[in-house]
mmCIF file of C-alpha atoms and ligand atoms in Angstrom:
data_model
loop_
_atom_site.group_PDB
_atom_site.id
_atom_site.type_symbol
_atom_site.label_atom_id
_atom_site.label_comp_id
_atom_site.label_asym_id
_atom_site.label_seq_id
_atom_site.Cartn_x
_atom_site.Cartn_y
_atom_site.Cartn_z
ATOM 1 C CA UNK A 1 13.565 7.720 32.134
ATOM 2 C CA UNK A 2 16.843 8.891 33.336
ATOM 3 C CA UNK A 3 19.444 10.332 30.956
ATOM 4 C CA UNK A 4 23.277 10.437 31.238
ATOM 5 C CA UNK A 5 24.751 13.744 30.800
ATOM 6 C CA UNK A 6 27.041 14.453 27.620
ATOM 7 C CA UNK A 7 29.638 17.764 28.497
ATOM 8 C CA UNK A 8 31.763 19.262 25.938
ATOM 9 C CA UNK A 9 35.002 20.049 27.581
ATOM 10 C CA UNK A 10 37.309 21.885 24.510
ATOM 11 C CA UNK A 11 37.221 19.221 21.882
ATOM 12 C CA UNK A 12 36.381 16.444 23.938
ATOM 13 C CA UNK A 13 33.112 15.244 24.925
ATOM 14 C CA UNK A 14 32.926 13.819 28.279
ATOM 15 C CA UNK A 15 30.521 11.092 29.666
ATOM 16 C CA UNK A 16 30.272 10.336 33.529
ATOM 17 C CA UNK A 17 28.186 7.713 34.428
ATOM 18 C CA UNK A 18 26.860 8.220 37.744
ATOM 19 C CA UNK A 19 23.358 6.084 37.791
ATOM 20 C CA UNK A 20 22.884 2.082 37.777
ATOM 21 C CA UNK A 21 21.351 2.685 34.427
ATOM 22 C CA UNK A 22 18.400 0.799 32.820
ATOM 23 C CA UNK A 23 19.311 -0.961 30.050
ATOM 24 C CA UNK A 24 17.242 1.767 28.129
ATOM 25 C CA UNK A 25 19.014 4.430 29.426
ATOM 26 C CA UNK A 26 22.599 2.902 28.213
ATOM 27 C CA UNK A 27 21.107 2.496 24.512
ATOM 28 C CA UNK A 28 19.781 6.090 24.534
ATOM 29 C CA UNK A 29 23.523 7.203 25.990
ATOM 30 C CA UNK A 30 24.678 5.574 22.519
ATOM 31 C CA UNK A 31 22.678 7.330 20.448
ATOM 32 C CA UNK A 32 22.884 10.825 21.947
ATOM 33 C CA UNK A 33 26.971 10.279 21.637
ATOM 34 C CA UNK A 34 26.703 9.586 18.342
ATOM 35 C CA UNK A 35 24.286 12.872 17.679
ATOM 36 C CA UNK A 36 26.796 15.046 19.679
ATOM 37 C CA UNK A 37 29.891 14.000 17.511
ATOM 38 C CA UNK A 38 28.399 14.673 14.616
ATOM 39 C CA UNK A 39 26.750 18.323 15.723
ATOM 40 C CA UNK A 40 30.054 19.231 17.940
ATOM 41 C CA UNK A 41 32.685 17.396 15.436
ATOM 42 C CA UNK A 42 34.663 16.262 18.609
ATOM 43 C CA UNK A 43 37.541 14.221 17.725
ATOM 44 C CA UNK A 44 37.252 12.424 21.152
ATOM 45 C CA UNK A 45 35.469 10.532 23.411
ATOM 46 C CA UNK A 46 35.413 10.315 27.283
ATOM 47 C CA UNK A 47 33.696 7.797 29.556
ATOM 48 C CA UNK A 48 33.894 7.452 33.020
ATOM 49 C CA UNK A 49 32.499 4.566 34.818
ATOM 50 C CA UNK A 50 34.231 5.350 38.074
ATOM 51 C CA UNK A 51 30.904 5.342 39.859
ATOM 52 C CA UNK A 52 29.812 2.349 38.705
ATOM 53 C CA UNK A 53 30.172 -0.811 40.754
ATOM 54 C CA UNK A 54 29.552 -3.277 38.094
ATOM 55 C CA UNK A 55 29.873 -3.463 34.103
ATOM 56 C CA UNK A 56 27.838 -6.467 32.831
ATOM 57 C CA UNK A 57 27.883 -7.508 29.132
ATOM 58 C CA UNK A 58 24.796 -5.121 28.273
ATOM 59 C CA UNK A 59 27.015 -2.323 29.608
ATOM 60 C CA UNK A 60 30.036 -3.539 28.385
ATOM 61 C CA UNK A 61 28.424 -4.313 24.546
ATOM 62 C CA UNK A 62 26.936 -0.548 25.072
ATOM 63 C CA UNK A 63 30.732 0.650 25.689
ATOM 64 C CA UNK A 64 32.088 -1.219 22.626
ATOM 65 C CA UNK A 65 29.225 0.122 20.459
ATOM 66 C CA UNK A 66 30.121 3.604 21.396
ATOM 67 C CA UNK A 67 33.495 2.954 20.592
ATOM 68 C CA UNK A 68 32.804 1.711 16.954
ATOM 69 C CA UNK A 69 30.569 3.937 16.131
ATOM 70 C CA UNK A 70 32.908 7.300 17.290
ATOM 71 C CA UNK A 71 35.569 5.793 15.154
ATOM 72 C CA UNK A 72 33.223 5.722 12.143
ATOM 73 C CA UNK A 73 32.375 9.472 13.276
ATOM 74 C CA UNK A 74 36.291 10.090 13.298
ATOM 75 C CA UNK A 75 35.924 10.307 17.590
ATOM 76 C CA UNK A 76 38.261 8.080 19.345
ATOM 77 C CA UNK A 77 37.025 6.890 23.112
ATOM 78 C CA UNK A 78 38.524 6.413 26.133
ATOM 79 C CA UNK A 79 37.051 4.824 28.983
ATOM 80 C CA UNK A 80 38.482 5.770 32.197
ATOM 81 C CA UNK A 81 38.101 4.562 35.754
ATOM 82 C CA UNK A 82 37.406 0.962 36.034
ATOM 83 C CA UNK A 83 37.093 -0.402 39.482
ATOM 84 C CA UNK A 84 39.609 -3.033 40.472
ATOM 85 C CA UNK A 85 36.840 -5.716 41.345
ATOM 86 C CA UNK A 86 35.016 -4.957 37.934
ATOM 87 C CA UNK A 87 38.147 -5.431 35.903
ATOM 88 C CA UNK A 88 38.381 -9.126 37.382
ATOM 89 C CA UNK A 89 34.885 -9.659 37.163
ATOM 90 C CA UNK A 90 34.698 -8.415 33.249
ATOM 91 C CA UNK A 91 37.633 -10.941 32.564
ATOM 92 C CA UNK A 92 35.982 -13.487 34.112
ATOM 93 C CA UNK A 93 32.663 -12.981 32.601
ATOM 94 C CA UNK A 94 34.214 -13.329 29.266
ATOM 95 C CA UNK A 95 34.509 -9.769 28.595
ATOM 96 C CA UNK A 96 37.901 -8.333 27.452
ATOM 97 C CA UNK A 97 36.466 -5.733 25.745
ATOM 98 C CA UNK A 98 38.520 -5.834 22.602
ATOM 99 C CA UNK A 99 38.779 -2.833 20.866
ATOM 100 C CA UNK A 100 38.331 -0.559 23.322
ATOM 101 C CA UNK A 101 41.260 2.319 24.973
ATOM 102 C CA UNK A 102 41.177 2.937 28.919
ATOM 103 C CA UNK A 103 42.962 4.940 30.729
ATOM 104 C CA UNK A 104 42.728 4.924 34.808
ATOM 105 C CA UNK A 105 41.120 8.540 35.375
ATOM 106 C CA UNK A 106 40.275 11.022 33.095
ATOM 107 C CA UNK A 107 43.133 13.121 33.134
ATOM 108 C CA UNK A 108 45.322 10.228 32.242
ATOM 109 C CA UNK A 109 42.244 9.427 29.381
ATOM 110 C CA UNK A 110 42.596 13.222 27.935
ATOM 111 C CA UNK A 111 46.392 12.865 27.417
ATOM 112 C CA UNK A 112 45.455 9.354 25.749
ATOM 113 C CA UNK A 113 43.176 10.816 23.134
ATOM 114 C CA UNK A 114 46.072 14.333 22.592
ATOM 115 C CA UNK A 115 48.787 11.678 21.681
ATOM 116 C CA UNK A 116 46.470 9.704 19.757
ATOM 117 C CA UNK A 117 45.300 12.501 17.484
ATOM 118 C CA UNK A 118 48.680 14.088 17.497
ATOM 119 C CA UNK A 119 50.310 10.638 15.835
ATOM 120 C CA UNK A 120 47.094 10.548 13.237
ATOM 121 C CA UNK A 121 47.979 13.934 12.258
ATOM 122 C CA UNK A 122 51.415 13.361 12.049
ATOM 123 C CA UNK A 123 50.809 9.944 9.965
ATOM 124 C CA UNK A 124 48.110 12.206 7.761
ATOM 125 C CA UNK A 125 50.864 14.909 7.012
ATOM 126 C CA UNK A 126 53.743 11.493 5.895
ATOM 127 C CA UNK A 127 51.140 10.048 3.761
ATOM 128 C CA UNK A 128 50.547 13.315 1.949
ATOM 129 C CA UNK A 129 54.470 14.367 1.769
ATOM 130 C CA UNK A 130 55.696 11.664 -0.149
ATOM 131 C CA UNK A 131 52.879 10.016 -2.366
ATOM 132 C CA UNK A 132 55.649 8.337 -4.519
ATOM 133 C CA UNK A 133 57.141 6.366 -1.472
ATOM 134 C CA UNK A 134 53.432 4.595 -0.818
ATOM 135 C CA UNK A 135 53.413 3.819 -4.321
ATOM 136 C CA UNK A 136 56.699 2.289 -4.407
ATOM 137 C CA UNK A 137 55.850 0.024 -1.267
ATOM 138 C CA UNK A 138 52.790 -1.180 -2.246
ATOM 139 C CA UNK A 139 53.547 -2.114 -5.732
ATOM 140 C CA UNK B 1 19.027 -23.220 57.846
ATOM 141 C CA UNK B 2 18.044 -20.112 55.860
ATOM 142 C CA UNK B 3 16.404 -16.253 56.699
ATOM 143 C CA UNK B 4 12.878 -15.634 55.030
ATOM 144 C CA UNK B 5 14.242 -14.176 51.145
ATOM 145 C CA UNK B 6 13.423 -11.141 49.296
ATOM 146 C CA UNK B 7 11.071 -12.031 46.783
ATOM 147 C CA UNK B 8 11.290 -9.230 43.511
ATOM 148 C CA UNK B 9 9.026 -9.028 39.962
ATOM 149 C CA UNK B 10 10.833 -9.182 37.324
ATOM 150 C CA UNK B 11 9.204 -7.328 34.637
ATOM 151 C CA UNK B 12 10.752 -4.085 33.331
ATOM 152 C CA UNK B 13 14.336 -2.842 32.898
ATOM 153 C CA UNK B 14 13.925 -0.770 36.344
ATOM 154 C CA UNK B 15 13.222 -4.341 38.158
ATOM 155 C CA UNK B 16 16.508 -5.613 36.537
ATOM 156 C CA UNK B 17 18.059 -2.431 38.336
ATOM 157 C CA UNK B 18 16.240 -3.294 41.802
ATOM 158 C CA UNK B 19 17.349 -6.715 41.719
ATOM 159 C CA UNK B 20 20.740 -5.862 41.445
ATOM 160 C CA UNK B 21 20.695 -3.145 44.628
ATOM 161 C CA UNK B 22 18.958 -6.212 46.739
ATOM 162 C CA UNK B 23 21.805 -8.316 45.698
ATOM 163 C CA UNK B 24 24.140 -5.876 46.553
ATOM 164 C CA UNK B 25 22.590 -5.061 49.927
ATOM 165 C CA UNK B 26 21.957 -8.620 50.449
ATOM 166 C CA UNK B 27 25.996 -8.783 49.822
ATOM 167 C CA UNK B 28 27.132 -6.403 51.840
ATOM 168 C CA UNK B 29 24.848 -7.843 54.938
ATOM 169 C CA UNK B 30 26.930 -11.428 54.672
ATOM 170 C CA UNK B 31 30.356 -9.501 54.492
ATOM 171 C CA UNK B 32 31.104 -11.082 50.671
ATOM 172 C CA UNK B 33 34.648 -9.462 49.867
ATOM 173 C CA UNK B 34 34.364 -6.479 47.292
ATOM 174 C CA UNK B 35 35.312 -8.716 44.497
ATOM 175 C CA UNK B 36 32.400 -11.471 45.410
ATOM 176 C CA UNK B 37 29.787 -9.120 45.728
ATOM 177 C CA UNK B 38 30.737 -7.332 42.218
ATOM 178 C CA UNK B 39 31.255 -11.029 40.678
ATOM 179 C CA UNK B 40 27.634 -12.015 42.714
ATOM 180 C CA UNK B 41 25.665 -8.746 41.769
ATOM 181 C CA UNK B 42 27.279 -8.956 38.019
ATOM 182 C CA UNK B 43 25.752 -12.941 37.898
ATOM 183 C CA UNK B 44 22.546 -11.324 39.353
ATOM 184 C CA UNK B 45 22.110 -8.932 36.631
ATOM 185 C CA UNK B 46 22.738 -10.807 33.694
ATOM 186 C CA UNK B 47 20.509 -13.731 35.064
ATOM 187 C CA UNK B 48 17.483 -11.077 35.814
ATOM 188 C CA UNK B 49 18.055 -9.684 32.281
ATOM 189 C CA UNK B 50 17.787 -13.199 30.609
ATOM 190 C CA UNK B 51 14.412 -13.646 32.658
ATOM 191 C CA UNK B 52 12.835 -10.704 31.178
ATOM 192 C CA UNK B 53 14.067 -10.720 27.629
ATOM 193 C CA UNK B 54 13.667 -14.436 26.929
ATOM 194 C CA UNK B 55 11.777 -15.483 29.538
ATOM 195 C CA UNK B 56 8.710 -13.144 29.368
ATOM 196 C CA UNK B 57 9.356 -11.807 32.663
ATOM 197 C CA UNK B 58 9.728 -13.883 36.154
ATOM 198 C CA UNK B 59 10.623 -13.773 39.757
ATOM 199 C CA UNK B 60 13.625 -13.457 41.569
ATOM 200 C CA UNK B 61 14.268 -14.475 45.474
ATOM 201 C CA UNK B 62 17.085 -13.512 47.161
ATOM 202 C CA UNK B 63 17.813 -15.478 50.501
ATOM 203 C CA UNK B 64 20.547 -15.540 52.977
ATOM 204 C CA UNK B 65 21.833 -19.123 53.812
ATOM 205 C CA UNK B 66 24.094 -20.622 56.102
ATOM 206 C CA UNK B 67 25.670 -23.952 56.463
ATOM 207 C CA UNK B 68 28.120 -25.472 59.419
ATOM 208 C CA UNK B 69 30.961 -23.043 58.027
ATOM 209 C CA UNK B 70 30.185 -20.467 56.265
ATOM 210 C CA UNK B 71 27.260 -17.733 55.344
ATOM 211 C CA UNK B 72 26.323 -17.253 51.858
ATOM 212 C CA UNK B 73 23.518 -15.969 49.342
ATOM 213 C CA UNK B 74 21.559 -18.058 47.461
ATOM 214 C CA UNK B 75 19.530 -16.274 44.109
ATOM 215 C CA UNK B 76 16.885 -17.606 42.316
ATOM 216 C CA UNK B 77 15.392 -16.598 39.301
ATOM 217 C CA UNK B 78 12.482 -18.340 37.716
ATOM 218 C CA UNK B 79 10.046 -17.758 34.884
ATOM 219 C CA UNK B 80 7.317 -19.524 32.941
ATOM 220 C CA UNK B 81 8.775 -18.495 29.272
ATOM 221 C CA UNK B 82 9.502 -20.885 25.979
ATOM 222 C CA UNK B 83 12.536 -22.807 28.554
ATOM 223 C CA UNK B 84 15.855 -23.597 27.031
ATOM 224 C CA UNK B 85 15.684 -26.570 24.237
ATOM 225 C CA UNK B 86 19.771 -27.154 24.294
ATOM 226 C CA UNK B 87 21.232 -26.309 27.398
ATOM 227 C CA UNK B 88 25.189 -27.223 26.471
ATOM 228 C CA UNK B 89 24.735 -24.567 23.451
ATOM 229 C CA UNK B 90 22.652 -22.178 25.840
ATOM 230 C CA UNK B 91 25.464 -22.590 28.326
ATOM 231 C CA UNK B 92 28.112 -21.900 25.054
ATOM 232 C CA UNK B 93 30.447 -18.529 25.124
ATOM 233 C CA UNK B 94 29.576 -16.518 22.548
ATOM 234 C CA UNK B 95 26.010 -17.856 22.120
ATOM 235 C CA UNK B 96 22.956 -15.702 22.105
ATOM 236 C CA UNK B 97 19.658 -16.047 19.676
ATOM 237 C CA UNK B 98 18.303 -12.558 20.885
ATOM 238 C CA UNK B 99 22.151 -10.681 19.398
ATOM 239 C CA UNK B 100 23.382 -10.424 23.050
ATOM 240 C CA UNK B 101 26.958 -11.666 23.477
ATOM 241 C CA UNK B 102 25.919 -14.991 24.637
ATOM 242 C CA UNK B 103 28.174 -14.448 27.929
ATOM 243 C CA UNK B 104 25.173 -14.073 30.210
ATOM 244 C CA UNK B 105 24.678 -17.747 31.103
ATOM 245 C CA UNK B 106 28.067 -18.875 30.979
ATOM 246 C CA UNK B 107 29.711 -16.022 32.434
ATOM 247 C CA UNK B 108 27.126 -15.883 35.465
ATOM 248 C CA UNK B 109 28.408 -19.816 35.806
ATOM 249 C CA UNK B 110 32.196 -18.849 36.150
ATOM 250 C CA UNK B 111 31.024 -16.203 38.490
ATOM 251 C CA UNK B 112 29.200 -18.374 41.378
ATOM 252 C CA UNK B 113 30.121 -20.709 43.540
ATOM 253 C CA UNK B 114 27.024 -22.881 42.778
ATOM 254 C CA UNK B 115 25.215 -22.830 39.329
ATOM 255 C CA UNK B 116 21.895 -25.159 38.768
ATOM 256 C CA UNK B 117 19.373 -24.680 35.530
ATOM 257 C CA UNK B 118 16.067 -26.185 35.849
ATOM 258 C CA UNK B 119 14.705 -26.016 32.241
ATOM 259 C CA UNK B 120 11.492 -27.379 30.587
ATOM 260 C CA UNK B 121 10.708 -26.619 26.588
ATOM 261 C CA UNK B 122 7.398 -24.596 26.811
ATOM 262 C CA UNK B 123 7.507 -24.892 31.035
ATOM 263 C CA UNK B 124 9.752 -22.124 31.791
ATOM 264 C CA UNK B 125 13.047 -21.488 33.319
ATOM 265 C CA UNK B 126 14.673 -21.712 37.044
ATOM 266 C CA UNK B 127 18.066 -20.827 37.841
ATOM 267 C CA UNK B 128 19.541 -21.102 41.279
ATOM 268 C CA UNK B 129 22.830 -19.447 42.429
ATOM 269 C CA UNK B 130 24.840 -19.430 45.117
ATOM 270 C CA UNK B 131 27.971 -17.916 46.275
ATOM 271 C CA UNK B 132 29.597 -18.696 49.400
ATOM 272 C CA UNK B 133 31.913 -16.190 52.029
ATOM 273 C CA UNK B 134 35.485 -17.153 51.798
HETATM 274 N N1 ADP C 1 15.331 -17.643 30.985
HETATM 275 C C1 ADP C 1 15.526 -18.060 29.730
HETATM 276 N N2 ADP C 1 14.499 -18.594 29.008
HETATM 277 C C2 ADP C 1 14.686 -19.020 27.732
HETATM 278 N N3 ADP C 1 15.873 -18.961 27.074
HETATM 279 C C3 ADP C 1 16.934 -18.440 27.742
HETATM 280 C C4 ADP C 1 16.823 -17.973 29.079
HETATM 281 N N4 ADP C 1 18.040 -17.518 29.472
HETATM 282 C C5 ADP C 1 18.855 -17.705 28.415
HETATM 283 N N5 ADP C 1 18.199 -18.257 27.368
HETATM 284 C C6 ADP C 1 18.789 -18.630 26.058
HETATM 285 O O1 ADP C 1 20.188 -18.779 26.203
HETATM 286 C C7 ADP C 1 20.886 -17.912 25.295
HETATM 287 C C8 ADP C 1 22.176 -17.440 25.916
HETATM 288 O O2 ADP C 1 21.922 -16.552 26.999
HETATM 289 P P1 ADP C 1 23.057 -15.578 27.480
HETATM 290 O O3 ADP C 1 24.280 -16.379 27.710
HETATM 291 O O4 ADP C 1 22.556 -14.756 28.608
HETATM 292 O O5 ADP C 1 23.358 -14.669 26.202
HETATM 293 P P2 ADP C 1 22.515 -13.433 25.586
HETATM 294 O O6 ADP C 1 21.614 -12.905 26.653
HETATM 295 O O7 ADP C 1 23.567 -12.475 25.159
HETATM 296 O O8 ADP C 1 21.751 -14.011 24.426
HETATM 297 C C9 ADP C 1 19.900 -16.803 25.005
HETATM 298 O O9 ADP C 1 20.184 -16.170 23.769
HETATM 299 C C10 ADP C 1 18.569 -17.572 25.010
HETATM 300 O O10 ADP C 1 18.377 -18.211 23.773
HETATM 301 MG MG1 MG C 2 21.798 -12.747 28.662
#
């Protein structure tokens, strides 16, 4: 069987998918993401599906599944590069695949998951500076 | 009038993969637009999944067709598996008794010009599909 490839670029791991994969290749992809957040500690998530020419729900499930589970991990994922023709035919398979960021390439998708981190830092550092402020509003 | 099809096995993941390169060559032959043979190959694949997972494993035949106007493709998948007891909740968004996302019938529907189940409790399944060149 076939495997995708998972790089670490800096403190990103990146995913191009570059095979029409079985649907046991997509379901191993998922599990060696989640093994490679957890033994890198990346903070973010990559996918590129430029290559591919379609995205059906197995694919687009698998996609959605990686994106849960890297947010339990503390990873946030982008997917980058959707085709035109398999954006309309996602929406009209029923797909909308809620819950998950895109970007259209992957330099676009790294400055995505830099702001994002930046404003959960930011938000981390607010929460801790004034403790007596949250416990004002939510009483 | 119709061209002698491409008849495939449908029996592991990798023939779910090979049916949806025919399709896509079979696409690109009749001159679908981009969008129709993404939309076509997309119907293809979650069809060719469905007979393998709930259908035990099938056959798929892809033929080129033609009427007066226009030139199209016509898929069908078939298998001898447990059939489909309700059809309108088969055929329902969202649902899926093997914890898919039940889109895979009615998605493939929205997706094809032409959509026709042939179902039988304990028989077996055929679908036929068709999409048509604008
Ligand atoms: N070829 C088939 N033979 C028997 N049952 C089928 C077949 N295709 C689909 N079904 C039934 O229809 C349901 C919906 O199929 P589908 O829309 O593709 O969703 P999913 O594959 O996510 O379950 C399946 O869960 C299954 O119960
Ligand atoms: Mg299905």
């Amino acid at each position: 069987m076939e495997r995708v490839p998972v790089l670490k670029i800096g403190d990103i791991l990146l995913v191009s998918i570059q095979i029409d994969m079985e649907d046991q290749v997509a379901l191993q992809l998922q599990e060696d993401l989640a093994d490679r957040i957890v033994a890198t500690g990346c903070h973010g998530v990559i996918i590129d599906i430029s290559a591919l020419d379609i995205v059906d729900s197995f694919v687009g499930r698998t996609l959605a599944t990686i994106a849960s589970v890297s947010r339990v991990l503390d990873a946030e994922t982008v997917v980058v590069g959707m085709r035109p023709a398999v954006a309309i035919t996602l929406v009209e398979l029923g797909l909308s695949l809620p819950g998950i960021r895109t970007a259209l390439n992957v330099e676009l998708g790294i400055e995505l998951l830099a702001r994002s981190r930046q404003d959960e830092l930011t938000e981390l550092d607010f929460d801790e500076d004034e403790p007596d402020a949250a416990a004002v509003s939510t009483s | 009038m119709s061209d002698e099809g491409q008849r495939l096995p449908v029996t592991t993941d990798q023939d779910v993969v090979r049916v949806r390169q025919a399709v896509r060559t079979f696409s690109v032959a009749v001159k679908l637009s981009l969008v129709d043979q993404t939309k076509l190959v997309t119907a293809a694949s979650e069809l060719a999944r469905n007979t393998l997972v709930y259908g035990g494993g099938g056959e798929v035949v892809v033929t080129r067709v033609q009427n007066e106007r226009r030139a199209g493709i016509k898929i069908v998948f078939a298998d001898e598996g447990p059939g489909i007891v309700d059809l309108t909740l088969a055929l329902t968004d969202g649902y899926t008794t093997g914890g898919g996302l039940g889109l895979g019938l009615s998605g493939a529907r929205r997706l094809v010009d032409e959509f026709e189940i042939d179902t039988e409790p304990g028989k077996g399944t055929t679908i036929t599909i068709t999409k048509w060149c604008r």
